[in-house]
């Protein structure tokens, strides 16, 4: 291994799945894992992974009804199936394979998340990820915001020899072979981070480089890969140590990886249900504000 290799801390198998509403069967990789507490992957606070599942046709779209959020962003990444979203800030949208919805709840909103109507009627394969990205205290009470990021709008770095592509959702990507070429990410973020979907052909290789202090991990969404010499299978999460910079990846078969790397937010965390703040009193205030209608109105 090279001197600056970013070593693997653990390869984590998917925890038992549970349902969120009746539409999202997810493995909650973090927080709550013994190796990944509420800060270990900061600014990424939560990762729910909906591994592949076949939904039967349903006239009534499955999903999660109206609920509030405050203090962070929800980022939904679709791999199979289609998801519809509505919120009390007036945003709505539908995302499908390869698309991303980046919703900044910030000071607070109500939203609902469902399988898209036509997808629901037909049924079919469904696979997605939802991340909760924390906001620093100074941005927690800013206005809600919504970025619908279609696959076509995502910056893509084509790997040499038609070996695959790095889709840059946020941050930027530079290949060591062509360091002058910077591929910028599609999403605007409040703190520095890199989020990629890396799509590799069988036996293709890619090298990723991140600052040593950035919290870094990746989910094997499809296929399997060898990372710095270690095999990681589909549906597993690879957590990296906060030392070294370089990650060498080779696909054993055609693979998709969701890569996360971000500068930690070093602030206290107070979390309860759908609220992610710094202090307990701010959670109490969130409840008060929801109950007094400050998060707006959204019909179920
Ligand atoms: Mn939600």
mmCIF file of C-alpha atoms in Angstrom, residues 54-178:
data_model
loop_
_atom_site.group_PDB
_atom_site.id
_atom_site.type_symbol
_atom_site.label_atom_id
_atom_site.label_comp_id
_atom_site.label_asym_id
_atom_site.label_seq_id
_atom_site.Cartn_x
_atom_site.Cartn_y
_atom_site.Cartn_z
ATOM 1 C CA UNK A 54 -39.713 -5.663 -5.772
ATOM 2 C CA UNK A 55 -42.955 -3.832 -4.973
ATOM 3 C CA UNK A 56 -46.246 -5.299 -6.156
ATOM 4 C CA UNK A 57 -48.595 -2.936 -8.031
ATOM 5 C CA UNK A 58 -50.638 -0.654 -5.781
ATOM 6 C CA UNK A 59 -53.360 1.862 -6.645
ATOM 7 C CA UNK A 60 -52.584 3.687 -3.398
ATOM 8 C CA UNK A 61 -48.974 4.962 -3.498
ATOM 9 C CA UNK A 62 -46.869 3.636 -0.641
ATOM 10 C CA UNK A 63 -44.728 6.030 1.341
ATOM 11 C CA UNK A 64 -44.484 8.304 4.354
ATOM 12 C CA UNK A 65 -47.201 10.830 5.185
ATOM 13 C CA UNK A 66 -46.785 14.430 6.292
ATOM 14 C CA UNK A 67 -44.003 14.964 8.838
ATOM 15 C CA UNK A 68 -41.713 17.834 9.870
ATOM 16 C CA UNK A 69 -37.956 18.368 9.665
ATOM 17 C CA UNK A 70 -35.706 21.102 11.073
ATOM 18 C CA UNK A 71 -31.986 21.759 11.262
ATOM 19 C CA UNK A 72 -30.589 19.712 8.371
ATOM 20 C CA UNK A 73 -30.985 18.559 4.760
ATOM 21 C CA UNK A 74 -32.525 15.362 3.395
ATOM 22 C CA UNK A 75 -30.852 14.018 0.277
ATOM 23 C CA UNK A 76 -32.684 11.284 -1.605
ATOM 24 C CA UNK A 77 -30.887 9.335 -4.309
ATOM 25 C CA UNK A 78 -32.902 7.022 -6.552
ATOM 26 C CA UNK A 79 -31.349 3.919 -8.130
ATOM 27 C CA UNK A 80 -34.522 2.084 -9.168
ATOM 28 C CA UNK A 81 -38.145 3.194 -9.075
ATOM 29 C CA UNK A 82 -39.598 6.692 -8.823
ATOM 30 C CA UNK A 83 -40.249 8.871 -5.773
ATOM 31 C CA UNK A 84 -42.571 11.869 -5.457
ATOM 32 C CA UNK A 85 -42.150 14.670 -2.940
ATOM 33 C CA UNK A 86 -44.255 17.600 -1.714
ATOM 34 C CA UNK A 87 -43.400 20.106 1.003
ATOM 35 C CA UNK A 88 -45.013 22.999 2.836
ATOM 36 C CA UNK A 89 -42.499 25.453 1.347
ATOM 37 C CA UNK A 90 -44.261 24.849 -1.985
ATOM 38 C CA UNK A 91 -41.724 22.540 -3.591
ATOM 39 C CA UNK A 92 -42.596 19.294 -5.257
ATOM 40 C CA UNK A 93 -40.907 16.946 -7.633
ATOM 41 C CA UNK A 94 -40.433 13.442 -8.927
ATOM 42 C CA UNK A 95 -37.093 11.704 -9.094
ATOM 43 C CA UNK A 96 -36.211 8.525 -10.954
ATOM 44 C CA UNK A 97 -33.160 6.402 -11.634
ATOM 45 C CA UNK A 98 -29.963 8.444 -11.311
ATOM 46 C CA UNK A 99 -31.718 11.592 -10.045
ATOM 47 C CA UNK A 100 -31.264 13.292 -6.689
ATOM 48 C CA UNK A 101 -33.486 15.422 -4.538
ATOM 49 C CA UNK A 102 -31.599 17.728 -2.183
ATOM 50 C CA UNK A 103 -34.018 19.305 0.287
ATOM 51 C CA UNK A 104 -32.815 21.834 2.819
ATOM 52 C CA UNK A 105 -35.285 21.737 5.701
ATOM 53 C CA UNK A 106 -33.270 24.325 7.698
ATOM 54 C CA UNK A 107 -35.732 26.392 9.811
ATOM 55 C CA UNK A 108 -38.439 23.841 9.184
ATOM 56 C CA UNK A 109 -41.021 22.464 6.842
ATOM 57 C CA UNK A 110 -43.516 19.656 6.507
ATOM 58 C CA UNK A 111 -43.117 17.157 3.718
ATOM 59 C CA UNK A 112 -44.369 13.816 2.445
ATOM 60 C CA UNK A 113 -42.489 11.200 0.457
ATOM 61 C CA UNK A 114 -44.272 8.629 -1.705
ATOM 62 C CA UNK A 115 -43.725 6.237 -4.555
ATOM 63 C CA UNK A 116 -44.633 8.123 -7.727
ATOM 64 C CA UNK A 117 -48.191 7.328 -8.900
ATOM 65 C CA UNK A 118 -47.459 5.512 -12.149
ATOM 66 C CA UNK A 119 -44.563 3.565 -10.654
ATOM 67 C CA UNK A 120 -46.869 2.588 -7.833
ATOM 68 C CA UNK A 121 -49.561 1.331 -10.236
ATOM 69 C CA UNK A 122 -47.080 -0.755 -12.179
ATOM 70 C CA UNK A 123 -44.959 -1.898 -9.268
ATOM 71 C CA UNK A 124 -41.382 -2.957 -9.819
ATOM 72 C CA UNK A 125 -37.844 -2.799 -8.614
ATOM 73 C CA UNK A 126 -37.082 -0.118 -6.024
ATOM 74 C CA UNK A 127 -33.724 0.942 -4.623
ATOM 75 C CA UNK A 128 -32.761 4.240 -3.009
ATOM 76 C CA UNK A 129 -30.711 6.013 -0.361
ATOM 77 C CA UNK A 130 -31.693 8.811 1.972
ATOM 78 C CA UNK A 131 -29.001 10.845 3.695
ATOM 79 C CA UNK A 132 -29.454 13.425 6.402
ATOM 80 C CA UNK A 133 -26.805 16.105 5.984
ATOM 81 C CA UNK A 134 -26.292 18.236 9.061
ATOM 82 C CA UNK A 135 -26.160 22.028 8.950
ATOM 83 C CA UNK A 136 -23.869 24.180 11.109
ATOM 84 C CA UNK A 137 -25.671 26.186 13.819
ATOM 85 C CA UNK A 138 -25.467 29.405 11.800
ATOM 86 C CA UNK A 139 -27.517 27.866 8.952
ATOM 87 C CA UNK A 140 -30.005 25.762 10.914
ATOM 88 C CA UNK A 141 -32.641 28.502 10.981
ATOM 89 C CA UNK A 142 -32.215 29.769 7.403
ATOM 90 C CA UNK A 143 -35.017 29.409 4.841
ATOM 91 C CA UNK A 144 -35.915 26.004 3.395
ATOM 92 C CA UNK A 145 -34.552 25.291 -0.051
ATOM 93 C CA UNK A 146 -35.040 22.608 -2.688
ATOM 94 C CA UNK A 147 -32.674 21.347 -5.385
ATOM 95 C CA UNK A 148 -33.979 18.813 -7.844
ATOM 96 C CA UNK A 149 -30.925 17.370 -9.536
ATOM 97 C CA UNK A 150 -31.697 15.366 -12.661
ATOM 98 C CA UNK A 151 -29.137 12.868 -13.848
ATOM 99 C CA UNK A 152 -28.617 14.934 -17.005
ATOM 100 C CA UNK A 153 -27.599 17.977 -14.923
ATOM 101 C CA UNK A 154 -24.931 16.114 -12.944
ATOM 102 C CA UNK A 155 -21.282 16.756 -13.838
ATOM 103 C CA UNK A 156 -19.707 13.542 -15.111
ATOM 104 C CA UNK A 157 -16.069 12.547 -15.358
ATOM 105 C CA UNK A 158 -15.677 9.796 -17.961
ATOM 106 C CA UNK A 159 -12.955 7.396 -16.887
ATOM 107 C CA UNK A 160 -10.288 6.596 -19.494
ATOM 108 C CA UNK A 161 -10.870 3.669 -21.876
ATOM 109 C CA UNK A 162 -14.636 3.729 -21.400
ATOM 110 C CA UNK A 163 -14.178 2.237 -17.912
ATOM 111 C CA UNK A 164 -17.038 4.071 -16.283
ATOM 112 C CA UNK A 165 -18.040 7.439 -14.905
ATOM 113 C CA UNK A 166 -17.828 9.523 -11.745
ATOM 114 C CA UNK A 167 -21.116 11.386 -11.334
ATOM 115 C CA UNK A 168 -20.373 14.366 -9.110
ATOM 116 C CA UNK A 169 -23.475 15.081 -7.042
ATOM 117 C CA UNK A 170 -21.701 17.576 -4.764
ATOM 118 C CA UNK A 171 -18.193 18.927 -4.294
ATOM 119 C CA UNK A 172 -15.786 18.140 -7.103
ATOM 120 C CA UNK A 173 -13.786 15.319 -8.626
ATOM 121 C CA UNK A 174 -10.232 15.360 -9.960
ATOM 122 C CA UNK A 175 -8.606 12.311 -11.508
ATOM 123 C CA UNK A 176 -4.902 12.051 -10.584
ATOM 124 C CA UNK A 177 -4.168 11.273 -14.261
ATOM 125 C CA UNK A 178 -5.722 14.564 -15.400
#
